[in-house]
PDB file of C-alpha atoms in Angstrom:
ATOM      1  CA  MET A   1     -13.285  -3.459   9.775  1.00 97.00           C
ATOM      2  CA  LYS A   2     -11.019  -4.554   6.686  1.00 98.00           C
ATOM      3  CA  LEU A   3     -12.324  -4.395   3.156  1.00 98.00           C
ATOM      4  CA  TYR A   4     -10.588  -6.529   0.520  1.00 98.00           C
ATOM      5  CA  TYR A   5     -10.817  -4.886  -2.785  1.00 98.00           C
ATOM      6  CA  SER A   6      -9.612  -4.482  -6.234  1.00 97.00           C
ATOM      7  CA  PRO A   7      -9.400  -1.063  -7.736  1.00 96.00           C
ATOM      8  CA  GLY A   8     -12.520  -0.211  -9.703  1.00 93.00           C
ATOM      9  CA  ALA A   9     -14.053  -3.635  -9.242  1.00 96.00           C
ATOM     10  CA  CYS A  10     -17.445  -4.231  -7.657  1.00 97.00           C
ATOM     11  CA  SER A  11     -15.791  -3.802  -4.410  1.00 98.00           C
ATOM     12  CA  LEU A  12     -15.962  -0.201  -4.899  1.00 98.00           C
ATOM     13  CA  SER A  13     -19.606  -0.076  -3.916  1.00 98.00           C
ATOM     14  CA  PRO A  14     -19.187  -1.395  -0.340  1.00 98.00           C
ATOM     15  CA  HIS A  15     -16.066   0.915  -0.249  1.00 98.00           C
ATOM     16  CA  ILE A  16     -18.356   3.809  -0.832  1.00 98.00           C
ATOM     17  CA  VAL A  17     -20.903   2.634   1.643  1.00 98.00           C
ATOM     18  CA  LEU A  18     -18.480   2.166   4.386  1.00 98.00           C
ATOM     19  CA  ARG A  19     -17.115   5.712   3.976  1.00 98.00           C
ATOM     20  CA  GLU A  20     -20.972   6.950   3.615  1.00 98.00           C
ATOM     21  CA  ALA A  21     -21.577   5.066   6.867  1.00 98.00           C
ATOM     22  CA  GLY A  22     -18.538   6.908   8.419  1.00 98.00           C
ATOM     23  CA  PHE A  23     -16.472   3.902   9.443  1.00 97.00           C
ATOM     24  CA  ASP A  24     -12.670   3.858   9.886  1.00 94.00           C
ATOM     25  CA  ILE A  25     -11.627   1.088   7.674  1.00 96.00           C
ATOM     26  CA  THR A  26      -8.500  -0.764   6.547  1.00 97.00           C
ATOM     27  CA  LEU A  27      -8.085  -1.601   2.891  1.00 98.00           C
ATOM     28  CA  GLU A  28      -6.224  -4.578   1.547  1.00 98.00           C
ATOM     29  CA  LYS A  29      -5.787  -4.661  -2.078  1.00 98.00           C
ATOM     30  CA  VAL A  30      -6.140  -7.942  -3.995  1.00 98.00           C
ATOM     31  CA  ASN A  31      -4.763  -9.080  -7.404  1.00 97.00           C
ATOM     32  CA  LEU A  32      -7.644 -11.043  -8.781  1.00 95.00           C
ATOM     33  CA  ARG A  33      -5.408 -12.700 -11.296  1.00 94.00           C
ATOM     34  CA  THR A  34      -2.957 -14.172  -8.977  1.00 97.00           C
ATOM     35  CA  LYS A  35      -5.234 -14.157  -5.690  1.00 97.00           C
ATOM     36  CA  GLU A  36      -2.488 -12.466  -3.792  1.00 97.00           C
ATOM     37  CA  MET A  37      -2.861  -9.655  -1.437  1.00 98.00           C
ATOM     38  CA  GLU A  38      -0.716  -6.584  -1.513  1.00 96.00           C
ATOM     39  CA  SER A  39       0.511  -7.204   1.990  1.00 95.00           C
ATOM     40  CA  GLY A  40       1.374 -10.899   1.052  1.00 95.00           C
ATOM     41  CA  GLY A  41      -0.701 -14.053   1.569  1.00 95.00           C
ATOM     42  CA  ASP A  42      -3.361 -16.002  -0.345  1.00 97.00           C
ATOM     43  CA  PHE A  43      -6.628 -14.189  -0.692  1.00 98.00           C
ATOM     44  CA  LEU A  44      -8.218 -17.695  -1.161  1.00 98.00           C
ATOM     45  CA  ALA A  45      -7.783 -18.199   2.558  1.00 97.00           C
ATOM     46  CA  ILE A  46      -9.761 -15.130   3.133  1.00 97.00           C
ATOM     47  CA  ASN A  47     -12.387 -15.931   0.610  1.00 98.00           C
ATOM     48  CA  PRO A  48     -12.354 -19.120  -1.103  1.00 98.00           C
ATOM     49  CA  LYS A  49     -14.725 -17.772  -3.777  1.00 97.00           C
ATOM     50  CA  GLY A  50     -11.697 -15.994  -5.013  1.00 97.00           C
ATOM     51  CA  TYR A  51     -13.205 -12.582  -5.746  1.00 97.00           C
ATOM     52  CA  VAL A  52     -13.902  -9.260  -4.162  1.00 98.00           C
ATOM     53  CA  PRO A  53     -15.372  -7.812  -2.126  1.00 98.00           C
ATOM     54  CA  ALA A  54     -14.847  -9.449   1.290  1.00 98.00           C
ATOM     55  CA  LEU A  55     -15.128  -7.604   4.497  1.00 98.00           C
ATOM     56  CA  GLU A  56     -13.594  -8.595   7.805  1.00 98.00           C
ATOM     57  CA  LEU A  57     -15.550  -7.761  10.745  1.00 97.00           C
ATOM     58  CA  ASP A  58     -14.382  -6.619  14.078  1.00 93.00           C
ATOM     59  CA  GLY A  59     -14.869  -9.973  15.513  1.00 93.00           C
ATOM     60  CA  GLY A  60     -12.807 -11.572  12.625  1.00 95.00           C
ATOM     61  CA  GLU A  61     -15.689 -13.015  10.584  1.00 98.00           C
ATOM     62  CA  ILE A  62     -15.624 -12.654   6.933  1.00 98.00           C
ATOM     63  CA  LEU A  63     -18.612 -11.500   5.088  1.00 98.00           C
ATOM     64  CA  THR A  64     -18.787 -11.741   1.290  1.00 98.00           C
ATOM     65  CA  GLU A  65     -21.212 -10.642  -1.622  1.00 98.00           C
ATOM     66  CA  GLY A  66     -21.534  -6.972  -2.343  1.00 98.00           C
ATOM     67  CA  PRO A  67     -25.303  -6.616  -1.746  1.00 98.00           C
ATOM     68  CA  ALA A  68     -25.166  -8.481   1.499  1.00 98.00           C
ATOM     69  CA  ILE A  69     -22.105  -6.337   2.565  1.00 98.00           C
ATOM     70  CA  ILE A  70     -23.690  -3.074   1.824  1.00 98.00           C
ATOM     71  CA  GLN A  71     -27.095  -3.809   3.484  1.00 98.00           C
ATOM     72  CA  TYR A  72     -25.220  -5.129   6.643  1.00 98.00           C
ATOM     73  CA  VAL A  73     -23.039  -1.943   6.955  1.00 98.00           C
ATOM     74  CA  ALA A  74     -25.943   0.386   6.302  1.00 98.00           C
ATOM     75  CA  ASP A  75     -27.878  -1.418   9.017  1.00 98.00           C
ATOM     76  CA  LEU A  76     -25.140  -0.782  11.469  1.00 98.00           C
ATOM     77  CA  VAL A  77     -25.886   3.106  11.019  1.00 98.00           C
ATOM     78  CA  PRO A  78     -29.592   3.509  10.686  1.00 98.00           C
ATOM     79  CA  GLU A  79     -29.261   7.104  11.446  1.00 98.00           C
ATOM     80  CA  LYS A  80     -27.465   7.568   8.009  1.00 98.00           C
ATOM     81  CA  LYS A  81     -30.513   6.298   6.316  1.00 98.00           C
ATOM     82  CA  LEU A  82     -28.495   4.451   3.660  1.00 98.00           C
ATOM     83  CA  VAL A  83     -31.004   1.635   3.585  1.00 98.00           C
ATOM     84  CA  PRO A  84     -34.680   1.774   4.789  1.00 98.00           C
ATOM     85  CA  PRO A  85     -35.822  -0.315   7.798  1.00 97.00           C
ATOM     86  CA  ALA A  86     -35.921  -4.232   7.227  1.00 96.00           C
ATOM     87  CA  GLY A  87     -39.512  -5.337   6.720  1.00 97.00           C
ATOM     88  CA  THR A  88     -40.681  -2.339   5.045  1.00 98.00           C
ATOM     89  CA  LEU A  89     -41.843  -2.073   1.427  1.00 98.00           C
ATOM     90  CA  ALA A  90     -39.035   0.697   0.963  1.00 98.00           C
ATOM     91  CA  ARG A  91     -36.504  -1.842   1.965  1.00 98.00           C
ATOM     92  CA  ALA A  92     -37.704  -4.395  -0.505  1.00 98.00           C
ATOM     93  CA  ARG A  93     -37.590  -1.764  -3.305  1.00 98.00           C
ATOM     94  CA  VAL A  94     -33.886  -1.098  -2.364  1.00 98.00           C
ATOM     95  CA  GLN A  95     -33.382  -5.018  -2.435  1.00 98.00           C
ATOM     96  CA  GLU A  96     -35.367  -5.169  -5.850  1.00 98.00           C
ATOM     97  CA  TRP A  97     -32.885  -2.782  -7.219  1.00 98.00           C
ATOM     98  CA  LEU A  98     -29.721  -4.496  -5.876  1.00 98.00           C
ATOM     99  CA  ASN A  99     -31.009  -7.802  -7.450  1.00 98.00           C
ATOM    100  CA  PHE A 100     -31.774  -6.126 -10.761  1.00 98.00           C
ATOM    101  CA  ILE A 101     -28.229  -4.474 -10.766  1.00 98.00           C
ATOM    102  CA  GLY A 102     -26.496  -7.598  -9.665  1.00 97.00           C
ATOM    103  CA  THR A 103     -28.254 -10.270 -11.862  1.00 96.00           C
ATOM    104  CA  GLU A 104     -29.311  -8.196 -14.839  1.00 96.00           C
ATOM    105  CA  LEU A 105     -26.757  -5.576 -15.170  1.00 97.00           C
ATOM    106  CA  HIS A 106     -23.325  -6.334 -13.472  1.00 97.00           C
ATOM    107  CA  LYS A 107     -23.273  -9.887 -14.714  1.00 95.00           C
ATOM    108  CA  SER A 108     -23.955  -8.669 -18.255  1.00 96.00           C
ATOM    109  CA  PHE A 109     -20.831  -6.603 -18.270  1.00 96.00           C
ATOM    110  CA  SER A 110     -18.725  -9.820 -17.665  1.00 94.00           C
ATOM    111  CA  PRO A 111     -18.443 -10.907 -21.309  1.00 96.00           C
ATOM    112  CA  LEU A 112     -16.956  -7.438 -22.157  1.00 96.00           C
ATOM    113  CA  PHE A 113     -14.049  -7.825 -19.700  1.00 94.00           C
ATOM    114  CA  ASN A 114     -13.068 -11.224 -20.823  1.00 93.00           C
ATOM    115  CA  PRO A 115     -10.669 -11.212 -23.907  1.00 93.00           C
ATOM    116  CA  ALA A 116     -11.792 -14.756 -24.798  1.00 96.00           C
ATOM    117  CA  THR A 117     -15.464 -13.607 -25.386  1.00 96.00           C
ATOM    118  CA  SER A 118     -16.234 -13.803 -29.201  1.00 97.00           C
ATOM    119  CA  ASP A 119     -17.497 -10.743 -30.912  1.00 96.00           C
ATOM    120  CA  ASP A 120     -20.951 -11.968 -31.266  1.00 97.00           C
ATOM    121  CA  ALA A 121     -21.286 -12.719 -27.622  1.00 96.00           C
ATOM    122  CA  LYS A 122     -19.901  -9.198 -26.833  1.00 96.00           C
ATOM    123  CA  ALA A 123     -22.616  -7.758 -29.300  1.00 96.00           C
ATOM    124  CA  ALA A 124     -25.367  -9.638 -27.349  1.00 96.00           C
ATOM    125  CA  ALA A 125     -23.995  -8.618 -24.057  1.00 96.00           C
ATOM    126  CA  ARG A 126     -23.952  -4.909 -25.220  1.00 97.00           C
ATOM    127  CA  ALA A 127     -27.459  -5.070 -26.462  1.00 97.00           C
ATOM    128  CA  LEU A 128     -28.670  -6.602 -23.322  1.00 97.00           C
ATOM    129  CA  ILE A 129     -26.832  -3.849 -21.289  1.00 98.00           C
ATOM    130  CA  ASP A 130     -28.517  -1.280 -23.464  1.00 97.00           C
ATOM    131  CA  ARG A 131     -31.894  -2.529 -22.436  1.00 97.00           C
ATOM    132  CA  ARG A 132     -31.134  -2.442 -18.750  1.00 98.00           C
ATOM    133  CA  LEU A 133     -29.620   0.874 -18.794  1.00 98.00           C
ATOM    134  CA  ALA A 134     -32.621   2.233 -20.660  1.00 98.00           C
ATOM    135  CA  PHE A 135     -34.901   0.833 -17.903  1.00 98.00           C
ATOM    136  CA  ALA A 136     -32.763   2.545 -15.143  1.00 98.00           C
ATOM    137  CA  ALA A 137     -32.678   5.834 -17.124  1.00 98.00           C
ATOM    138  CA  SER A 138     -36.471   5.714 -17.339  1.00 98.00           C
ATOM    139  CA  VAL A 139     -36.576   5.798 -13.585  1.00 98.00           C
ATOM    140  CA  LEU A 140     -34.001   8.317 -13.327  1.00 98.00           C
ATOM    141  CA  ASP A 141     -35.653  10.582 -15.802  1.00 98.00           C
ATOM    142  CA  ALA A 142     -38.146  11.211 -12.788  1.00 98.00           C
ATOM    143  CA  GLN A 143     -36.179  11.301  -9.716  1.00 98.00           C
ATOM    144  CA  PRO A 144     -32.534  11.794  -8.527  1.00 98.00           C
ATOM    145  CA  TYR A 145     -31.925   8.473  -7.190  1.00 98.00           C
ATOM    146  CA  LEU A 146     -33.037   4.871  -7.773  1.00 98.00           C
ATOM    147  CA  THR A 147     -35.757   4.886  -5.070  1.00 98.00           C
ATOM    148  CA  GLY A 148     -36.619   8.519  -4.883  1.00 97.00           C
ATOM    149  CA  ASP A 149     -34.983  11.658  -3.396  1.00 97.00           C
ATOM    150  CA  SER A 150     -32.406  10.011  -1.187  1.00 97.00           C
ATOM    151  CA  PHE A 151     -29.130   8.111  -1.848  1.00 98.00           C
ATOM    152  CA  THR A 152     -29.155   4.525  -0.787  1.00 98.00           C
ATOM    153  CA  VAL A 153     -26.828   1.576  -1.032  1.00 98.00           C
ATOM    154  CA  ALA A 154     -28.447   0.751  -4.418  1.00 98.00           C
ATOM    155  CA  ASP A 155     -27.061   3.923  -5.815  1.00 98.00           C
ATOM    156  CA  ALA A 156     -23.521   3.067  -4.799  1.00 98.00           C
ATOM    157  CA  TYR A 157     -23.884  -0.279  -6.550  1.00 98.00           C
ATOM    158  CA  LEU A 158     -25.183   1.237  -9.784  1.00 98.00           C
ATOM    159  CA  PHE A 159     -22.805   3.905  -9.735  1.00 98.00           C
ATOM    160  CA  THR A 160     -19.876   1.340  -9.511  1.00 98.00           C
ATOM    161  CA  VAL A 161     -21.355  -0.623 -12.432  1.00 98.00           C
ATOM    162  CA  LEU A 162     -21.711   2.654 -14.674  1.00 98.00           C
ATOM    163  CA  SER A 163     -18.097   3.408 -13.747  1.00 97.00           C
ATOM    164  CA  TRP A 164     -17.080   0.383 -16.124  1.00 97.00           C
ATOM    165  CA  THR A 165     -18.938   1.885 -19.216  1.00 96.00           C
ATOM    166  CA  GLY A 166     -15.889   3.885 -20.155  1.00 93.00           C
ATOM    167  CA  TYR A 167     -13.383   0.932 -19.885  1.00 93.00           C
ATOM    168  CA  VAL A 168     -15.602  -1.291 -22.066  1.00 95.00           C
ATOM    169  CA  LYS A 169     -16.867   1.413 -24.327  1.00 94.00           C
ATOM    170  CA  VAL A 170     -20.671   1.293 -23.464  1.00 96.00           C
ATOM    171  CA  ASP A 171     -22.102   4.522 -24.421  1.00 96.00           C
ATOM    172  CA  ILE A 172     -24.399   6.025 -21.943  1.00 97.00           C
ATOM    173  CA  THR A 173     -24.961   9.302 -23.739  1.00 97.00           C
ATOM    174  CA  PRO A 174     -28.365   8.322 -25.339  1.00 97.00           C
ATOM    175  CA  TRP A 175     -29.716   8.490 -21.584  1.00 98.00           C
ATOM    176  CA  PRO A 176     -28.922  12.045 -20.354  1.00 98.00           C
ATOM    177  CA  SER A 177     -30.316  11.195 -16.903  1.00 98.00           C
ATOM    178  CA  LEU A 178     -27.908   8.347 -16.422  1.00 98.00           C
ATOM    179  CA  GLY A 179     -24.936  10.666 -17.220  1.00 97.00           C
ATOM    180  CA  ALA A 180     -26.315  13.441 -14.788  1.00 98.00           C
ATOM    181  CA  TYR A 181     -26.870  10.577 -12.162  1.00 98.00           C
ATOM    182  CA  PHE A 182     -23.387   9.435 -12.467  1.00 98.00           C
ATOM    183  CA  GLU A 183     -21.946  12.976 -12.022  1.00 98.00           C
ATOM    184  CA  ARG A 184     -24.393  13.495  -8.984  1.00 98.00           C
ATOM    185  CA  VAL A 185     -23.275  10.334  -7.215  1.00 98.00           C
ATOM    186  CA  LYS A 186     -19.660  10.829  -8.169  1.00 98.00           C
ATOM    187  CA  ALA A 187     -19.741  14.274  -6.428  1.00 98.00           C
ATOM    188  CA  ARG A 188     -20.544  12.941  -3.078  1.00 98.00           C
ATOM    189  CA  PRO A 189     -17.605  13.199  -0.720  1.00 98.00           C
ATOM    190  CA  ALA A 190     -17.667   9.736   0.413  1.00 98.00           C
ATOM    191  CA  VAL A 191     -17.560   8.575  -3.343  1.00 98.00           C
ATOM    192  CA  GLN A 192     -14.680  10.975  -4.044  1.00 97.00           C
ATOM    193  CA  ALA A 193     -12.734   9.680  -1.026  1.00 97.00           C
ATOM    194  CA  ALA A 194     -13.359   5.968  -1.892  1.00 98.00           C
ATOM    195  CA  MET A 195     -12.199   6.559  -5.726  1.00 97.00           C
ATOM    196  CA  ALA A 196      -9.168   8.626  -4.411  1.00 97.00           C
ATOM    197  CA  ALA A 197      -8.136   5.664  -2.113  1.00 97.00           C
ATOM    198  CA  GLU A 198      -8.391   3.321  -5.041  1.00 97.00           C
ATOM    199  CA  GLY A 199      -6.414   5.387  -7.289  1.00 95.00           C
ATOM    200  CA  LEU A 200      -9.382   5.947  -9.559  1.00 94.00           C
ATOM    201  CA  THR A 201     -10.196   9.097 -11.673  1.00 76.00           C
ATOM    202  CA  GLY A 202     -13.495   7.994 -13.120  1.00 55.00           C
TER     203      GLY A 202
END
Protein backbone atom coordinates (compact mmCIF):
# COMPACT_ATOMS: atom_id res chain seq x y z
CA MET A 1 0.00 0.00 0.00
CA LYS A 2 1.08 3.56 -0.64
CA LEU A 3 0.23 6.45 1.65
CA TYR A 4 0.13 9.96 0.22
CA TYR A 5 1.00 12.31 3.05
CA SER A 6 2.27 15.72 4.05
CA PRO A 7 4.56 15.87 7.09
CA GLY A 8 2.62 16.53 10.28
CA ALA A 9 -0.72 16.88 8.52
CA CYS A 10 -3.77 14.78 9.37
CA SER A 11 -2.23 12.01 7.24
CA LEU A 12 -0.06 11.26 10.29
CA SER A 13 -3.05 9.43 11.78
CA PRO A 14 -3.31 6.73 9.06
CA HIS A 15 0.48 6.61 8.91
CA ILE A 16 0.52 5.66 12.60
CA VAL A 17 -2.27 3.12 12.15
CA LEU A 18 -0.56 1.49 9.16
CA ARG A 19 2.57 1.03 11.26
CA GLU A 20 0.59 -0.18 14.27
CA ALA A 21 -1.03 -2.71 11.94
CA GLY A 22 2.38 -3.90 10.78
CA PHE A 23 2.01 -3.17 7.08
CA ASP A 24 4.97 -2.58 4.80
CA ILE A 25 4.06 0.71 3.16
CA THR A 26 5.41 3.11 0.59
CA LEU A 27 5.26 6.82 1.37
CA GLU A 28 4.64 9.54 -1.20
CA LYS A 29 5.12 13.09 0.05
CA VAL A 30 2.72 15.71 -1.30
CA ASN A 31 3.18 19.47 -1.48
CA LEU A 32 -0.28 20.66 -0.49
CA ARG A 33 0.26 24.14 -1.90
CA THR A 34 1.37 23.10 -5.39
CA LYS A 35 -0.41 19.69 -5.39
CA GLU A 36 2.81 18.13 -6.66
CA MET A 37 4.16 14.81 -5.45
CA GLU A 38 7.77 14.42 -4.43
CA SER A 39 8.37 11.81 -7.13
CA GLY A 40 6.71 14.06 -9.71
CA GLY A 41 3.19 14.20 -10.99
CA ASP A 42 -0.04 15.89 -10.08
CA PHE A 43 -1.59 14.79 -6.80
CA LEU A 44 -5.01 15.88 -8.08
CA ALA A 45 -4.85 12.92 -10.44
CA ILE A 46 -4.66 10.69 -7.35
CA ASN A 47 -7.15 12.56 -5.16
CA PRO A 48 -9.20 15.24 -6.93
CA LYS A 49 -10.14 16.63 -3.49
CA GLY A 50 -6.57 17.93 -3.31
CA TYR A 51 -5.75 17.01 0.26
CA VAL A 52 -4.15 14.18 2.18
CA PRO A 53 -4.41 11.46 3.25
CA ALA A 54 -4.97 9.15 0.33
CA LEU A 55 -4.18 5.46 0.49
CA GLU A 56 -3.47 3.44 -2.64
CA LEU A 57 -4.51 -0.13 -1.98
CA ASP A 58 -2.81 -3.21 -3.35
CA GLY A 59 -5.39 -3.48 -6.11
CA GLY A 60 -4.83 0.11 -7.21
CA GLU A 61 -7.96 1.59 -5.65
CA ILE A 62 -7.62 4.94 -3.86
CA LEU A 63 -9.22 5.41 -0.45
CA THR A 64 -9.48 8.91 1.02
CA GLU A 65 -10.61 10.53 4.28
CA GLY A 66 -8.61 9.71 7.39
CA PRO A 67 -11.36 8.15 9.54
CA ALA A 68 -12.38 5.83 6.69
CA ILE A 69 -8.76 4.84 6.02
CA ILE A 70 -7.87 4.05 9.61
CA GLN A 71 -10.97 1.91 10.17
CA TYR A 72 -10.37 0.04 6.91
CA VAL A 73 -6.74 -0.64 7.81
CA ALA A 74 -7.62 -1.71 11.35
CA ASP A 75 -10.28 -4.11 10.07
CA LEU A 76 -7.63 -5.86 7.94
CA VAL A 77 -5.81 -6.94 11.09
CA PRO A 78 -8.49 -7.69 13.72
CA GLU A 79 -5.94 -9.53 15.84
CA LYS A 80 -4.20 -6.18 16.51
CA LYS A 81 -7.40 -4.88 18.16
CA LEU A 82 -6.93 -1.37 16.81
CA VAL A 83 -10.69 -1.07 16.48
CA PRO A 84 -13.53 -3.15 17.95
CA PRO A 85 -15.58 -5.41 15.67
CA ALA A 86 -18.15 -3.78 13.40
CA GLY A 87 -21.68 -3.78 14.73
CA THR A 88 -20.69 -3.56 18.39
CA LEU A 89 -21.36 -0.68 20.74
CA ALA A 90 -17.61 -0.50 21.35
CA ARG A 91 -17.09 0.13 17.63
CA ALA A 92 -19.73 2.86 17.70
CA ARG A 93 -17.88 4.48 20.60
CA VAL A 94 -14.71 4.65 18.50
CA GLN A 95 -16.70 6.09 15.61
CA GLU A 96 -18.27 8.57 18.02
CA TRP A 97 -14.77 9.80 18.90
CA LEU A 98 -13.67 9.87 15.27
CA ASN A 99 -16.62 12.08 14.41
CA PHE A 100 -16.00 14.36 17.37
CA ILE A 101 -12.30 14.74 16.58
CA GLY A 102 -12.93 15.27 12.88
CA THR A 103 -15.84 17.69 12.98
CA GLU A 104 -15.48 19.45 16.32
CA LEU A 105 -11.72 19.52 16.91
CA HIS A 106 -9.76 18.99 13.70
CA LYS A 107 -11.76 21.53 11.72
CA SER A 108 -11.57 24.05 14.54
CA PHE A 109 -7.81 24.24 14.00
CA SER A 110 -8.16 25.24 10.34
CA PRO A 111 -8.53 29.02 10.98
CA LEU A 112 -5.31 28.99 13.01
CA PHE A 113 -3.32 27.65 10.06
CA ASN A 114 -4.76 30.22 7.63
CA PRO A 115 -2.80 33.51 7.59
CA ALA A 116 -5.84 35.29 6.15
CA THR A 117 -7.95 34.52 9.23
CA SER A 118 -8.82 37.63 11.26
CA ASP A 119 -7.71 37.94 14.87
CA ASP A 120 -11.34 37.79 16.01
CA ALA A 121 -11.94 34.57 14.09
CA LYS A 122 -8.77 33.06 15.52
CA ALA A 123 -9.84 34.00 19.03
CA ALA A 124 -13.22 32.35 18.47
CA ALA A 125 -11.51 29.23 17.13
CA ARG A 126 -9.22 29.07 20.16
CA ALA A 127 -12.17 29.36 22.53
CA LEU A 128 -13.94 26.51 20.76
CA ILE A 129 -10.79 24.37 20.75
CA ASP A 130 -10.39 24.93 24.47
CA ARG A 131 -13.92 23.69 25.13
CA ARG A 132 -13.36 20.60 23.00
CA LEU A 133 -10.00 19.84 24.62
CA ALA A 134 -11.54 20.23 28.05
CA PHE A 135 -14.08 17.56 27.17
CA ALA A 136 -11.40 15.15 25.92
CA ALA A 137 -9.35 15.82 29.05
CA SER A 138 -12.33 15.05 31.29
CA VAL A 139 -12.45 11.58 29.75
CA LEU A 140 -8.69 11.06 29.91
CA ASP A 141 -8.67 12.06 33.56
CA ALA A 142 -10.23 8.67 34.27
CA GLN A 143 -8.63 6.35 31.70
CA PRO A 144 -5.44 6.08 29.63
CA TYR A 145 -7.07 6.09 26.17
CA LEU A 146 -10.21 7.57 24.67
CA THR A 147 -12.33 4.43 24.91
CA GLY A 148 -10.71 2.78 27.91
CA ASP A 149 -7.53 0.88 28.63
CA SER A 150 -6.56 0.09 25.03
CA PHE A 151 -5.15 2.19 22.18
CA THR A 152 -7.47 2.45 19.16
CA VAL A 153 -7.48 4.30 15.86
CA ALA A 154 -9.28 7.18 17.59
CA ASP A 155 -6.17 7.74 19.69
CA ALA A 156 -4.01 7.98 16.58
CA TYR A 157 -6.31 10.74 15.32
CA LEU A 158 -6.44 12.71 18.57
CA PHE A 159 -2.67 12.44 18.95
CA THR A 160 -2.26 13.89 15.46
CA VAL A 161 -4.49 16.85 16.25
CA LEU A 162 -2.75 17.45 19.57
CA SER A 163 0.58 17.48 17.76
CA TRP A 164 -0.52 20.74 16.09
CA THR A 165 -0.98 22.61 19.35
CA GLY A 166 2.65 23.68 19.56
CA TYR A 167 2.65 25.07 16.01
CA VAL A 168 -0.38 27.27 16.56
CA LYS A 169 0.32 28.05 20.22
CA VAL A 170 -2.67 26.32 21.76
CA ASP A 171 -1.75 25.75 25.40
CA ILE A 172 -2.75 22.32 26.75
CA THR A 173 -1.06 22.74 30.14
CA PRO A 174 -4.41 23.51 31.84
CA TRP A 175 -5.25 19.83 31.23
CA PRO A 176 -2.46 17.65 32.65
CA SER A 177 -4.19 14.47 31.50
CA LEU A 178 -3.93 15.66 27.88
CA GLY A 179 -0.20 16.24 28.17
CA ALA A 180 0.31 12.86 29.82
CA TYR A 181 -1.83 11.22 27.13
CA PHE A 182 0.15 12.88 24.34
CA GLU A 183 3.43 11.60 25.78
CA ARG A 184 1.94 8.12 26.34
CA VAL A 185 0.87 7.81 22.71
CA LYS A 186 4.05 9.43 21.42
CA ALA A 187 6.13 6.77 23.19
CA ARG A 188 4.55 3.95 21.16
CA PRO A 189 7.10 2.44 18.73
CA ALA A 190 4.75 2.80 15.74
CA VAL A 191 4.19 6.47 16.53
CA GLN A 192 7.93 7.04 16.89
CA ALA A 193 8.55 5.32 13.56
CA ALA A 194 5.86 7.33 11.74
CA MET A 195 7.13 10.62 13.12
CA ALA A 196 10.72 9.78 12.25
CA ALA A 197 9.74 8.83 8.69
CA GLU A 198 8.01 12.21 8.30
CA GLY A 199 10.92 14.12 9.82
CA LEU A 200 8.92 15.20 12.87
CA THR A 201 10.30 15.72 16.33
CA GLY A 202 7.01 16.53 18.04
